[in-house]
Structures are given as structure tokens and as C-alpha cells.
């Protein structure tokens, strides 16, 4: 005993020294090596058991528990049976004796070590492991401890790491599933008991209609629902201890729901209890306060160490355990955890028939909450109500709406018990009253998913397309109008000006660009369903802003060779700013309309389509004019030969393009303006704009333009882009010249990729130009323009494929290459990929790597099973012959992707497990 006391005092001194601010890194390494050597000694766990029972130094406790954790997870197979039995007996007793005296993270760590033992030994050698947990939950004084054990058990046994074989993982899941009905019954009982115990229904009269809590709140949404009255009852007034316990129950349920299948074990009573607690998030009086989760056991008994410097780790038992015991648990957290439970259930795509009624009931109860959230009264608008709610609760609720629409709407939409139109009305209010941009983006995503669903449904039911559309038309019209309003500065300037339009995110977008893109995606999907209505809605607004832009000519003042815009009044400048920003946005929206007015619907929508094309083309021509007249660069700098050639020839093509609109009035004005600057302009910007125009023209209207007009433009380009002109443009103009060539190549790509025979005659000339004119120049300067080089590589690749298809003789070398790869390289590639999975060096790409292995193996499955697998297993280090035999036997000879993927995952998991077991055996262990 004296020796252990001495060791404990020495260990406390070492731990205190290790974490002292004055201790050098060299001394810390010495202490760390000493502690590691101590932990590796046979029987070190006995000393650690003494340390845990006789110290209040939290660092010593954590170190001792880490020794136990490593023993159980890495060396358990080599521990003597008698020692295992003693450990299984002592640690639970220690937990019962110390759980109220130690900090919560020490308690959680001890719980996890006990659960780790159960993961190894239950039920064969630790038959009362789970029974003990259930008994703790049922004991009022120990129920919180039992819930921590239950949550840790669910985390560590239902989804274990790779230190278990696949067969043991399957066994544990089966064992836990057998306990699920009992566990859910216990948790339901706790929630009901605490709600009823603290309910104020008996002493409080029913709420008056003016309170907004009456049954009338439901309106006609769920009239007659048996749960409407329950959900309108006042909320229970839980004390702090009760809130802590209920939080833990909800955490347990959330994790259980993440892996158990949907079944009748999840009873209506349990669902009703969860929704009782979900209401806590709707109460604006429960908004979260910063720093409310402070451990009540945070003080150290030895007065030296601050547990805040020893933060709980992920293996400390319970991912959120530190948030369940505080001086005050915020009531909003109950709502967040309840919605987490709901979302775990809703996220499951596979729904058995006998659970669909429960699902409908759950949606009814959730949309009662949605109606509460979007309710207005004399003191709060919808937006101010949402602003005052806990942000995490709103995020969870939005997650629910997304899951409902994406996973379950197809099941529920046609049900007479679910009023889909009323739901969309509530979703509309919820969306356009979001207090943050991120919340608004998330809601736009929900609408996008709904529109995809509706589009798919209509395409599958073309016979009654109009009846389906008519059901949702009002909602779609409102959605289109409101989203368009939200992107316009004339209606929403203050909010839009707050969006950052300079800083690029990981997708190389500014905050404003992301906002506009996501909004226009929704607009475009509504356009697909209601194209003519979308046009009549959008075009007048576009016309207003376009008239402002085109009317700027009268405010241009010319002084010598310079021109300037003569608008100085602050209010006029602000209006012009808003109008031009909106014009840019609305033009993008109109651009998305084009695809809905061509092809097979061109004739039916001809009049609208003509108007779209006319205005779009006129604007593009004006845009070129704008660059010429307002850039302020007239008379400065020199122009390359290519710029001048492009300028001269494109004037002719603009006249031809203008004739497509049947309006040679606005086009003539543009031509005259460009001609006015023909001799004095710097053509760099103009050339770029011209090519951008023709790229857009080719992408949208190449079929309508016809072969003759297209041929005329292509021949003009082919004549302009000589090697000398290209070299002069790129070498002299730098990035501006590179942009010109990039757009030129994109135009050629559009022509080459057009299906059918219409543009096939241009192919020889294009190939000749690219190989003889473009390639030598690009190859010379590719180091200066990586983007141009990349586009060129793609272009060559496309033409390479065309050449291979045309030249039969190329196929034989290709076959030789494939044969060489299969015979000499294939197995090496597969081996490398399997080793990558084993070493977990690219864990984020596990799925892609497994699919790649399958694609290589399926080239010759017989060779894979008969040659590669034996060769691979024979070369595996760290496993014996019998283990290799088991690994080979467990790899099923099945050739479909799901089965093959499962076999690969099992092979990798079990191979890691065997290596871990073999490395943990004491020296000299005899394996039978």
C-alpha cells in the first residue's frame, strides 16, 4: 500500500509538472516517455485502479482511464481471464461510488471504458452488462448515470470502429436491436412522467382565444386531429434537474433513431412526447444565452488544476455529455434535441407499410409547429418572431422541411389527410421571413427540391398536366414574384447592399453572386413549369430597366474626344444604380427563359420567343456600343492586327445578326455608333465583347440561324485567325488576347459538338486551323496562360476522339495498350488501391476508391478471384495462415457492385482487426 501511495504522489507530481507553463518541451517528452513505459507494464491497470480510487487530481484520473482504455481496445485479447473478470467487477463499482464526485468528463470517460469492455465481452463473458444499464435508468437516483451509459452504448456498439471484426459488429447490432423495444419503453416513460409531473394543465384554465394558443390556431389545416388539443396545451414548467434529465433522454433517442429501423416500437405515445418537447423551441422567451452550459463540477478538489484546460475528448463518452449538466440548461435546447430526434426519423428513406400512418401523424404534428412559427399577433410579426428564436432550433426545423420535401413528399402529397397547398402557404411565410441569408438560402433549396418533384410528376402524367399545374399555380406565381422581388434593388436595396460582392468563397463566388445564382435557379424551375406566365411577369420589369439604360444616351456629354455621363443628383444616381443592377440580374433571368421557347415548343410560343430574342439581341448589341462609347479609352493605346480585322469583319456579321430580329431600327443605330468610333477606338475590350456576343448567339440560336449564316460566320473567323495575327494578339495584348482566343475556341467547340450532319462540312477547315494556326502559337505561350492551355488540351482531346472514330487503323494500337494494361499493370493498380483503404490515407474517397477497384476487377473477375486475391493475401503482413484463410473465405465470389463493395469493406475491416489483435498479444503467446 505504501508503495502505491508513493507511486500516486509521484504521478501527481509528474502530471502537475507536465502541464505547468514553465516546463520545457524536452522535459515534457521525458515525462511522456516515462508515462508510456509505465502504461506498457504488465499489471499496470492494478496501479491505475488504485490511483482512480484515491486521487482527486483530474489529470491523474484521465491518464489512468487512458491506460484502461488502451488495455481494453488494443490488448484485451492477451489479458488473462481472471484479470478481465476483476476489471469487469471493479470499474462499475468505482463508477457507482465516484460518479457524483468527479467532473462529468471523467465520469463519461469511465462509462466509455466500461462500454468498451461490454463491446468485447457482452453477452458471453459480461452477461449483465446491458441489464445493469437498464437498472440504472429505472432507479430515480441513478437514472442520469444510466442514460449516459445508454447513450455511450448506442454510440460505441451500434456503430463500432474497426477494432472489431465484421461478424462481431453484426452480432452486437443484433443484440442491441433485441433490446430496442424495452429501451424505447423506458425512455417514453421518463418523458411522460416528467411532462405530467411538471404540467400546469390541472391548475391553469384553458388559454383564451386572444392568447393565440387556442385550437383555432390550427384553422383548417388539421381540423379534427386528435393531437391538436394536446399540442395546444400549455408547456410544462420543468425545473433545471428535470431539464437536464430530459435533455439526456432526447440525446439517447436521437442516437438510437440514427441506426434503428422504423417500426411499431416507435409508438404514437413516444412521438407525442417528443413533440411536446419540440414546442420549447417555438417559445420566444427561451432564446439561448451565451455561456449557459457551465459544468457544475468544474472545480478541482486539489485547488491546483483547472479542468477547463483538460477538455473532454470524443472518446470521453457521450458526444454532447458536457452540455447536459450545467448550472442552467436552456429550455430551447429541449426543442433543438426534440427536432433532432424528429429529423433522424424523417431522414430514413425506407419506410415500412406499418409505419406510414405514424409518419403522417408526425408530419401533422410538425406542421402544427410550423403554423406556430409563422403566426402573427399584435406584438410580433413573423419575422420578429423568427428573429427571437434560437438559431439552432430554426436550423433543425429547416432541416426537417428539407427532409420532408426531398424524402417523403411523394408518399404524402396525394393523401387526403395532408393539405399540401396549405403547407406550401406556411412554407412560403417561413421562407420569406427568415432572419438570416443562410436561412433564406436553405429555404430556397427546399423550394428547388419541391419544383423538381413537381416537374417530374408532371412529366410522368402528361395527360392531366394542366390539372396538376392548376393545383399549384397560385403558389408558383407567388413564389416567382417574391423571389424576383428579393433580387431587385428597387425593392430590397438595404438588404442586398449588405451582401459582399468582392470576397470569393471556395466556389469562386461572392456572396452576392451566390444569392443571385440560387434565386435564379428557383426562378428558372418555375419558368419551366409556367414559361408563358413567367415571361409576362418578367418582361415588363425588364423593359422598365432596359428603357432606363437605353435612355442614357441623352445624358452623355461629348467634350473633344471624351464622353461622360451627366447625372449628378444623388437621388438620380441611386435610382440609376438600382436600375442597372436590376437590369443585369433580370437579363440573366430572361436568358434562362430561352430554352423554354425553342425546339418542339417554338411554334406554340413563337410570339413570346420573338420578343425575348429581339430584346436580348438588342441589348447585346448595345453592350458592344456601351464598351465603345463609355469606356473612356478612345484614342489611347494601339490595337493588334487581329483586333482590327475582327472589328472590320464583325461589323458585317452584326448587320446580318441584326436582321434575324426583323428590326435593321435599333441595330442601325448601334452600327452607326460603332462605325463612328471605327478609326479611333482601342479595340481590345470591343473585340472581347463581340466574341462574347457571338458565343452566346451560337449557344442559343445556332439551329435557328441555319447552316448558311453559321457558315458565313465560321468562314469569316477562319479567315481572320491566321498564325501571324494570333501571335501578335497573344504576345502583344497579353491576357486580353488570351481571352479572345479562349472565346474563339469555345465557339468552335459549340459548332463541333452539334449532333447530326448539319455542321460536318466545317470540320476539315476547323481541324486545319487548330492544328496549323492555333496550336503552334498556344504551344509557344502556354506557360503564360494556363487556362488557355487547358482549353486547348480539351479541344485536342475532343478532336482526338473524332480522329480515332474515323481512322480504323488506330484501334489496333489501342487494343494492344489495353492488353498490356490488363496483363502487366492491372493487379498493381488494384493492390495500391486496397492498400490505400487499409492505411486510411484517403478516407474521404473510400466510396470512389472501392468503385474503382470494382471497375478494374470486373475486367476479368475470374482472374481477380483466382489469381489476385490469393496473391494479395499471401503477401499480407501481420496475419497468420488461418486468418488469411478466413479472409479469403469471407470474400464472396459475387460480381454485382453492392456485394463486391461489401466484400471489400469486410476484407479491409477484418484485416485491420487481425493485425491489431496480433500486435497486442504478449511476447511468447501461443496461438492455436
Coordinates of N, CA, C and O in Angstrom, one line a residue, residues 718-862:
X718 N -12.4 32.0 -89.7 CA -11.2 31.2 -90.3 C -10.3 32.1 -91.1 O -9.1 31.9 -91.1
X719 N -10.9 33.1 -91.7 CA -10.0 34.0 -92.5 C -9.3 35.0 -91.6 O -8.2 35.4 -91.9
X720 N -9.8 35.3 -90.4 CA -9.2 36.3 -89.6 C -8.1 35.7 -88.7 O -7.1 36.4 -88.4
X721 N -8.3 34.5 -88.2 CA -7.4 33.9 -87.2 C -6.2 33.2 -87.9 O -6.1 32.0 -87.9
X722 N -5.3 34.0 -88.5 CA -4.1 33.4 -89.1 C -3.1 33.3 -88.0 O -3.2 33.9 -86.9
X723 N -2.0 32.6 -88.3 CA -1.0 32.4 -87.3 C -0.3 33.7 -86.9 O -0.1 33.9 -85.7
X724 N -0.1 34.6 -87.8 CA 0.6 35.8 -87.5 C -0.3 36.7 -86.7 O 0.2 37.3 -85.7
X725 N -1.6 36.7 -87.0 CA -2.5 37.6 -86.2 C -2.7 37.0 -84.8 O -2.7 37.8 -83.8
X726 N -2.7 35.7 -84.7 CA -2.9 35.1 -83.4 C -1.6 35.4 -82.5 O -1.7 35.8 -81.3
X727 N -0.5 35.3 -83.1 CA 0.8 35.5 -82.4 C 0.9 37.0 -81.9 O 1.2 37.3 -80.8
X728 N 0.5 37.9 -82.8 CA 0.6 39.3 -82.5 C -0.4 39.6 -81.4 O -0.1 40.4 -80.4
X729 N -1.6 39.1 -81.5 CA -2.6 39.4 -80.5 C -2.2 38.9 -79.1 O -2.2 39.6 -78.1
X730 N -1.8 37.6 -79.0 CA -1.5 37.0 -77.7 C -0.2 37.6 -77.1 O -0.1 37.9 -75.9
X731 N 0.9 37.7 -78.0 CA 2.1 38.2 -77.4 C 2.1 39.7 -77.0 O 2.7 40.1 -76.1
X732 N 1.3 40.4 -77.8 CA 1.3 41.9 -77.6 C 0.2 42.3 -76.6 O 0.4 43.2 -75.8
X733 N -0.9 41.6 -76.7 CA -2.1 42.0 -75.9 C -2.2 41.3 -74.5 O -3.0 41.6 -73.7
X734 N -1.4 40.2 -74.3 CA -1.3 39.5 -73.1 C -2.7 38.9 -72.7 O -3.2 38.2 -73.6
X735 N -3.2 39.1 -71.5 CA -4.4 38.5 -71.1 C -5.6 38.8 -71.9 O -6.5 38.0 -72.1
X736 N -5.7 40.0 -72.5 CA -6.8 40.4 -73.3 C -6.8 39.5 -74.6 O -7.8 39.0 -75.0
X737 N -5.6 39.3 -75.2 CA -5.5 38.4 -76.4 C -5.9 37.0 -76.0 O -6.5 36.3 -76.8
X738 N -5.5 36.5 -74.9 CA -5.8 35.2 -74.5 C -7.3 35.0 -74.3 O -7.9 33.9 -74.7
X739 N -8.0 36.0 -73.8 CA -9.4 35.9 -73.7 C -10.1 35.8 -75.0 O -11.1 35.1 -75.2
X740 N -9.6 36.5 -76.0 CA -10.1 36.4 -77.4 C -10.0 35.0 -77.9 O -11.0 34.5 -78.4
X741 N -8.8 34.4 -77.8 CA -8.6 33.1 -78.3 C -9.4 32.1 -77.5 O -10.0 31.1 -78.1
X742 N -9.6 32.3 -76.2 CA -10.4 31.3 -75.5 C -11.9 31.3 -76.0 O -12.5 30.3 -76.2
X743 N -12.4 32.5 -76.2 CA -13.8 32.6 -76.7 C -13.9 32.0 -78.1 O -14.9 31.4 -78.5
X744 N -12.9 32.2 -78.9 CA -12.9 31.7 -80.2 C -12.9 30.2 -80.2 O -13.7 29.5 -80.9
X745 N -12.1 29.6 -79.3 CA -12.1 28.1 -79.2 C -13.4 27.6 -78.7 O -13.9 26.5 -79.2
X746 N -14.0 28.3 -77.8 CA -15.3 27.9 -77.3 C -16.4 27.9 -78.4 O -17.2 27.0 -78.5
X747 N -16.3 28.9 -79.3 CA -17.3 29.0 -80.4 C -17.1 27.8 -81.3 O -18.0 27.1 -81.8
X748 N -15.8 27.4 -81.6 CA -15.5 26.2 -82.4 C -16.0 25.0 -81.8 O -16.5 24.1 -82.4
X749 N -15.9 24.9 -80.5 CA -16.4 23.7 -79.7 C -17.9 23.5 -79.9 O -18.4 22.4 -80.1
X750 N -18.6 24.7 -79.8 CA -20.0 24.6 -79.9 C -20.4 24.0 -81.3 O -21.3 23.2 -81.4
X751 N -19.7 24.5 -82.3 CA -20.0 24.0 -83.7 C -19.7 22.5 -83.8 O -20.5 21.7 -84.3
X752 N -18.5 22.1 -83.3 CA -18.1 20.7 -83.5 C -19.0 19.8 -82.7 O -19.3 18.7 -83.2
X753 N -19.4 20.2 -81.5 CA -20.2 19.3 -80.7 C -21.7 19.2 -81.1 O -22.4 18.4 -80.6
X754 N -22.1 20.0 -82.1 CA -23.5 19.9 -82.5 C -23.8 18.5 -83.1 O -23.1 18.1 -84.0
X755 N -24.8 17.8 -82.6 CA -25.1 16.5 -83.1 C -25.7 16.6 -84.6 O -26.2 17.6 -85.0
X756 N -25.6 15.5 -85.3 CA -26.1 15.5 -86.7 C -25.1 15.9 -87.7 O -23.9 16.1 -87.4
X757 N -25.5 16.0 -88.9 CA -24.6 16.2 -90.0 C -24.5 17.7 -90.5 O -23.8 18.0 -91.4
X758 N -25.4 18.6 -89.9 CA -25.5 19.9 -90.5 C -24.2 20.7 -90.5 O -23.9 21.3 -91.5
X759 N -23.4 20.6 -89.5 CA -22.1 21.4 -89.4 C -20.9 20.5 -89.7 O -19.8 21.0 -89.5
X760 N -21.1 19.3 -90.2 CA -20.0 18.4 -90.5 C -19.0 19.0 -91.6 O -17.8 18.8 -91.5
X761 N -19.5 19.7 -92.6 CA -18.6 20.3 -93.6 C -17.6 21.2 -93.1 O -16.5 21.5 -93.7
X762 N -17.8 21.8 -91.9 CA -16.8 22.8 -91.3 C -15.7 22.1 -90.7 O -14.7 22.7 -90.3
X763 N -15.8 20.8 -90.4 CA -14.8 20.1 -89.6 C -13.4 20.1 -90.2 O -12.4 20.4 -89.5
X764 N -13.2 19.8 -91.5 CA -11.8 19.9 -92.0 C -11.2 21.2 -91.9 O -10.0 21.3 -91.5
X765 N -11.9 22.3 -92.1 CA -11.3 23.6 -92.0 C -11.0 23.9 -90.6 O -9.9 24.6 -90.3
X766 N -11.9 23.5 -89.7 CA -11.6 23.8 -88.2 C -10.4 23.0 -87.8 O -9.5 23.6 -87.0
X767 N -10.3 21.8 -88.2 CA -9.1 21.0 -87.8 C -7.8 21.6 -88.3 O -6.8 21.7 -87.6
X768 N -7.9 22.0 -89.6 CA -6.7 22.6 -90.2 C -6.3 23.9 -89.5 O -5.1 24.1 -89.2
X769 N -7.3 24.7 -89.1 CA -7.0 25.9 -88.4 C -6.4 25.7 -87.1 O -5.4 26.3 -86.7
X770 N -7.0 24.7 -86.3 CA -6.5 24.4 -85.0 C -5.1 23.9 -85.0 O -4.2 24.2 -84.2
X771 N -4.8 22.9 -85.9 CA -3.5 22.2 -85.9 C -2.4 23.1 -86.5 O -1.3 23.1 -86.0
X772 N -2.8 23.9 -87.5 CA -1.7 24.6 -88.3 C -1.6 26.0 -87.8 O -0.5 26.6 -88.0
X773 N -2.6 26.6 -87.3 CA -2.5 28.0 -86.9 C -2.5 28.2 -85.4 O -1.7 28.9 -84.8
X774 N -3.5 27.6 -84.7 CA -3.7 27.9 -83.2 C -2.7 27.2 -82.4 O -2.0 27.8 -81.5
X775 N -2.5 25.9 -82.7 CA -1.6 25.1 -81.8 C -0.2 25.6 -81.7 O 0.4 25.7 -80.6
X776 N 0.5 26.0 -82.8 CA 1.9 26.5 -82.7 C 2.0 27.7 -81.8 O 2.9 27.8 -81.0
X777 N 1.0 28.6 -81.9 CA 1.1 29.8 -81.0 C 0.8 29.5 -79.6 O 1.5 29.9 -78.7
X778 N -0.2 28.6 -79.3 CA -0.6 28.3 -78.0 C 0.5 27.5 -77.3 O 0.9 27.7 -76.1
X779 N 1.2 26.6 -78.1 CA 2.3 25.8 -77.5 C 3.4 26.7 -77.1 O 4.1 26.5 -76.1
X780 N 3.6 27.8 -77.8 CA 4.7 28.7 -77.5 C 4.5 29.5 -76.3 O 5.4 29.8 -75.5
X781 N 3.2 29.9 -76.0 CA 2.9 30.8 -74.9 C 2.1 30.1 -73.8 O 1.6 30.8 -73.0
X782 N 1.9 28.8 -73.9 CA 1.0 28.2 -72.9 C 1.5 28.4 -71.5 O 0.6 28.5 -70.6
X783 N 2.8 28.6 -71.3 CA 3.2 28.8 -69.9 C 2.7 30.2 -69.3 O 2.7 30.4 -68.2
X784 N 2.3 31.0 -70.3 CA 1.8 32.3 -69.9 C 0.3 32.3 -69.6 O -0.2 33.2 -69.0
X785 N -0.3 31.3 -70.1 CA -1.8 31.3 -70.0 C -2.2 29.9 -69.7 O -2.6 29.1 -70.6
X786 N -2.2 29.4 -68.4 CA -2.6 28.1 -68.1 C -4.0 27.8 -68.5 O -4.3 26.7 -68.9
X787 N -4.9 28.7 -68.4 CA -6.3 28.5 -68.7 C -6.5 28.2 -70.2 O -7.2 27.3 -70.6
X788 N -5.8 29.0 -71.0 CA -5.8 28.8 -72.5 C -5.3 27.5 -72.8 O -5.8 26.7 -73.7
X789 N -4.2 27.1 -72.2 CA -3.6 25.8 -72.4 C -4.5 24.7 -72.1 O -4.6 23.7 -72.8
X790 N -5.2 24.8 -71.0 CA -6.2 23.8 -70.5 C -7.3 23.6 -71.6 O -7.7 22.5 -72.0
X791 N -7.9 24.8 -72.0 CA -8.9 24.7 -73.0 C -8.4 24.0 -74.3 O -9.1 23.2 -74.9
X792 N -7.2 24.4 -74.6 CA -6.6 23.8 -75.9 C -6.5 22.3 -75.7 O -6.8 21.5 -76.6
X793 N -6.1 21.8 -74.5 CA -6.0 20.3 -74.3 C -7.3 19.7 -74.4 O -7.4 18.6 -75.0
X794 N -8.3 20.3 -73.9 CA -9.7 19.7 -74.0 C -10.1 19.7 -75.5 O -10.7 18.7 -76.0
X795 N -9.7 20.7 -76.2 CA -10.1 20.8 -77.6 C -9.4 19.7 -78.4 O -10.0 19.0 -79.2
X796 N -8.1 19.5 -78.1 CA -7.4 18.4 -78.8 C -7.9 17.1 -78.5 O -8.0 16.2 -79.3
X797 N -8.3 16.9 -77.2 CA -8.9 15.6 -76.8 C -10.2 15.3 -77.5 O -10.4 14.2 -78.0
X798 N -11.0 16.3 -77.7 CA -12.3 16.1 -78.4 C -12.0 15.7 -79.9 O -12.6 14.8 -80.4
X799 N -11.0 16.4 -80.5 CA -10.7 16.1 -81.9 C -10.0 14.7 -82.0 O -10.1 14.0 -83.0
X800 N -9.2 14.4 -80.9 CA -8.6 13.1 -80.9 C -9.6 12.0 -80.9 O -9.4 11.0 -81.6
X801 N -10.7 12.1 -80.2 CA -11.8 11.1 -80.2 C -12.4 11.0 -81.6 O -12.7 9.9 -82.1
X802 N -12.6 12.2 -82.2 CA -13.2 12.2 -83.6 C -12.2 11.4 -84.5 O -12.7 10.6 -85.3
X803 N -10.9 11.7 -84.4 CA -9.9 11.0 -85.3 C -9.9 9.5 -85.1 O -9.9 8.8 -86.0
X804 N -10.0 9.1 -83.8 CA -10.0 7.7 -83.5 C -11.2 7.0 -84.2 O -11.1 5.9 -84.7
X805 N -12.4 7.7 -84.1 CA -13.6 7.1 -84.6 C -13.5 7.0 -86.2 O -14.1 6.1 -86.8
X806 N -12.7 8.0 -86.8 CA -12.7 8.0 -88.2 C -11.6 7.0 -88.8 O -11.8 6.5 -89.8
X807 N -10.6 6.8 -88.1 CA -9.4 6.0 -88.6 C -9.4 4.7 -87.9 O -9.1 4.5 -86.8
X808 N -9.8 3.7 -88.7 CA -9.9 2.3 -88.2 C -8.5 1.8 -87.7 O -8.4 1.0 -86.8
X809 N -7.5 2.3 -88.3 CA -6.1 1.7 -88.0 C -5.7 2.1 -86.6 O -4.8 1.4 -86.1
X810 N -6.3 3.1 -86.0 CA -5.9 3.5 -84.7 C -6.4 2.5 -83.6 O -5.8 2.4 -82.5
X811 N -7.4 1.7 -84.0 CA -8.0 0.9 -83.0 C -7.0 -0.3 -82.5 O -7.0 -0.7 -81.4
X812 N -6.2 -0.7 -83.4 CA -5.3 -1.9 -83.1 C -4.3 -1.5 -82.0 O -4.1 -2.2 -81.0
X813 N -3.6 -0.3 -82.1 CA -2.7 0.1 -81.0 C -3.4 0.3 -79.7 O -2.9 -0.1 -78.7
X814 N -4.6 0.8 -79.8 CA -5.4 0.9 -78.6 C -5.7 -0.4 -77.9 O -5.6 -0.5 -76.7
X815 N -6.0 -1.4 -78.7 CA -6.3 -2.8 -78.1 C -5.0 -3.3 -77.5 O -5.0 -4.0 -76.5
X816 N -3.9 -3.1 -78.1 CA -2.6 -3.5 -77.6 C -2.3 -2.9 -76.2 O -1.8 -3.5 -75.3
X817 N -2.6 -1.6 -76.1 CA -2.4 -0.9 -74.8 C -3.3 -1.5 -73.8 O -2.8 -1.7 -72.6
X818 N -4.6 -1.8 -74.1 CA -5.4 -2.4 -73.1 C -5.0 -3.7 -72.7 O -5.0 -4.1 -71.5
X819 N -4.5 -4.5 -73.6 CA -4.0 -5.9 -73.3 C -2.8 -5.8 -72.4 O -2.7 -6.5 -71.4
X820 N -1.9 -4.8 -72.7 CA -0.7 -4.6 -71.8 C -1.1 -4.2 -70.4 O -0.5 -4.7 -69.5
X821 N -2.1 -3.3 -70.3 CA -2.5 -2.9 -69.0 C -3.1 -4.1 -68.2 O -2.8 -4.2 -67.0
X822 N -3.9 -4.9 -68.8 CA -4.5 -6.0 -68.1 C -3.5 -7.0 -67.7 O -3.6 -7.5 -66.6
X823 N -2.5 -7.3 -68.5 CA -1.6 -8.4 -68.1 C -0.5 -7.9 -67.2 O 0.0 -8.7 -66.4
X824 N 0.0 -6.7 -67.3 CA 1.2 -6.3 -66.6 C 0.9 -5.2 -65.5 O 1.7 -5.1 -64.6
X825 N -0.2 -4.5 -65.6 CA -0.4 -3.4 -64.6 C -1.6 -3.4 -63.8 O -1.7 -2.8 -62.7
X826 N -2.7 -4.2 -64.2 CA -4.0 -4.1 -63.6 C -3.9 -4.5 -62.1 O -4.4 -3.8 -61.2
X827 N -3.2 -5.6 -61.8 CA -3.2 -6.1 -60.4 C -2.4 -5.1 -59.5 O -2.7 -4.9 -58.3
X828 N -1.4 -4.5 -60.1 CA -0.6 -3.5 -59.3 C -1.5 -2.3 -58.9 O -1.4 -1.8 -57.8
X829 N -2.3 -1.9 -59.8 CA -3.2 -0.8 -59.5 C -4.2 -1.2 -58.4 O -4.5 -0.4 -57.5
X830 N -4.8 -2.4 -58.6 CA -5.8 -2.8 -57.6 C -5.1 -2.9 -56.2 O -5.7 -2.5 -55.2
X831 N -3.9 -3.5 -56.2 CA -3.2 -3.6 -54.9 C -2.9 -2.3 -54.3 O -3.1 -2.1 -53.0
X832 N -2.6 -1.3 -55.0 CA -2.3 0.0 -54.5 C -3.6 0.6 -53.9 O -3.6 1.2 -52.8
X833 N -4.7 0.4 -54.6 CA -6.0 1.0 -54.1 C -6.4 0.3 -52.8 O -6.9 1.0 -51.9
X834 N -6.2 -1.0 -52.7 CA -6.6 -1.7 -51.5 C -5.7 -1.3 -50.3 O -6.2 -1.1 -49.2
X835 N -4.4 -1.1 -50.6 CA -3.5 -0.6 -49.6 C -3.9 0.8 -49.1 O -3.8 1.1 -47.9
X836 N -4.4 1.6 -50.0 CA -4.8 2.9 -49.6 C -6.0 2.8 -48.6 O -6.1 3.5 -47.6
X837 N -6.9 1.9 -48.9 CA -8.1 1.7 -48.0 C -7.6 1.2 -46.6 O -8.1 1.6 -45.6
X838 N -6.6 0.3 -46.6 CA -6.1 -0.3 -45.4 C -5.4 0.8 -44.5 O -5.6 0.8 -43.3
X839 N -4.7 1.6 -45.1 CA -3.9 2.6 -44.4 C -4.7 3.9 -44.1 O -4.2 4.8 -43.5
X840 N -6.0 4.0 -44.6 CA -6.9 5.1 -44.4 C -6.3 6.5 -44.7 O -6.6 7.5 -44.1
X841 N -5.4 6.5 -45.7 CA -4.8 7.7 -46.1 C -5.7 8.6 -46.9 O -5.4 9.8 -47.0
X842 N -6.8 8.1 -47.5 CA -7.7 8.9 -48.3 C -9.1 8.5 -47.9 O -9.9 8.1 -48.7
X843 N -9.4 8.6 -46.6 CA -10.7 8.2 -46.1 C -11.9 8.8 -46.8 O -13.0 8.2 -46.9
X844 N -11.7 10.1 -47.2 CA -12.9 10.8 -47.8 C -13.2 10.2 -49.1 O -14.3 10.5 -49.6
X845 N -12.3 9.5 -49.7 CA -12.6 8.9 -51.1 C -12.8 7.4 -51.0 O -12.6 6.7 -52.0
X846 N -13.2 6.9 -49.9 CA -13.4 5.4 -49.7 C -14.4 4.9 -50.8 O -14.1 3.9 -51.5
X847 N -15.5 5.5 -51.0 CA -16.5 5.0 -51.9 C -16.0 5.1 -53.3 O -16.1 4.1 -54.1
X848 N -15.3 6.2 -53.7 CA -14.8 6.2 -55.1 C -13.7 5.2 -55.3 O -13.6 4.6 -56.4
X849 N -12.8 5.0 -54.3 CA -11.7 4.0 -54.4 C -12.3 2.6 -54.6 O -11.9 1.8 -55.4
X850 N -13.3 2.3 -53.8 CA -14.0 0.9 -53.9 C -14.6 0.7 -55.3 O -14.5 -0.4 -55.8
X851 N -15.3 1.7 -55.8 CA -15.8 1.6 -57.1 C -14.8 1.4 -58.2 O -14.9 0.7 -59.1
X852 N -13.6 2.1 -58.0 CA -12.5 2.0 -58.9 C -12.0 0.6 -58.9 O -11.7 0.0 -59.9
X853 N -11.9 0.0 -57.7 CA -11.4 -1.4 -57.6 C -12.4 -2.3 -58.3 O -12.0 -3.3 -59.0
X854 N -13.7 -2.1 -58.1 CA -14.7 -2.9 -58.8 C -14.5 -2.8 -60.3 O -14.6 -3.9 -61.0
X855 N -14.4 -1.6 -60.8 CA -14.3 -1.4 -62.3 C -13.1 -2.1 -62.8 O -13.1 -2.6 -64.0
X856 N -12.0 -2.2 -62.1 CA -10.8 -2.9 -62.5 C -11.0 -4.4 -62.4 O -10.5 -5.1 -63.3
X857 N -11.6 -4.8 -61.3 CA -11.8 -6.3 -61.1 C -12.7 -6.9 -62.2 O -12.5 -8.0 -62.6
X858 N -13.7 -6.1 -62.5 CA -14.8 -6.6 -63.5 C -14.2 -6.8 -64.9 O -14.9 -7.4 -65.7
X859 N -13.1 -6.3 -65.2 CA -12.4 -6.6 -66.5 C -12.2 -8.1 -66.6 O -12.4 -8.6 -67.7
X860 N -11.9 -8.7 -65.5 CA -11.7 -10.2 -65.6 C -11.9 -10.7 -64.2 O -10.9 -10.9 -63.4
X861 N -13.2 -10.9 -63.8 CA -13.5 -11.4 -62.5 C -12.8 -12.7 -62.1 O -12.3 -13.0 -61.0
X862 N -12.8 -13.6 -63.1 CA -12.2 -14.9 -62.8 C -10.7 -14.8 -62.4 O -10.3 -15.4 -61.4

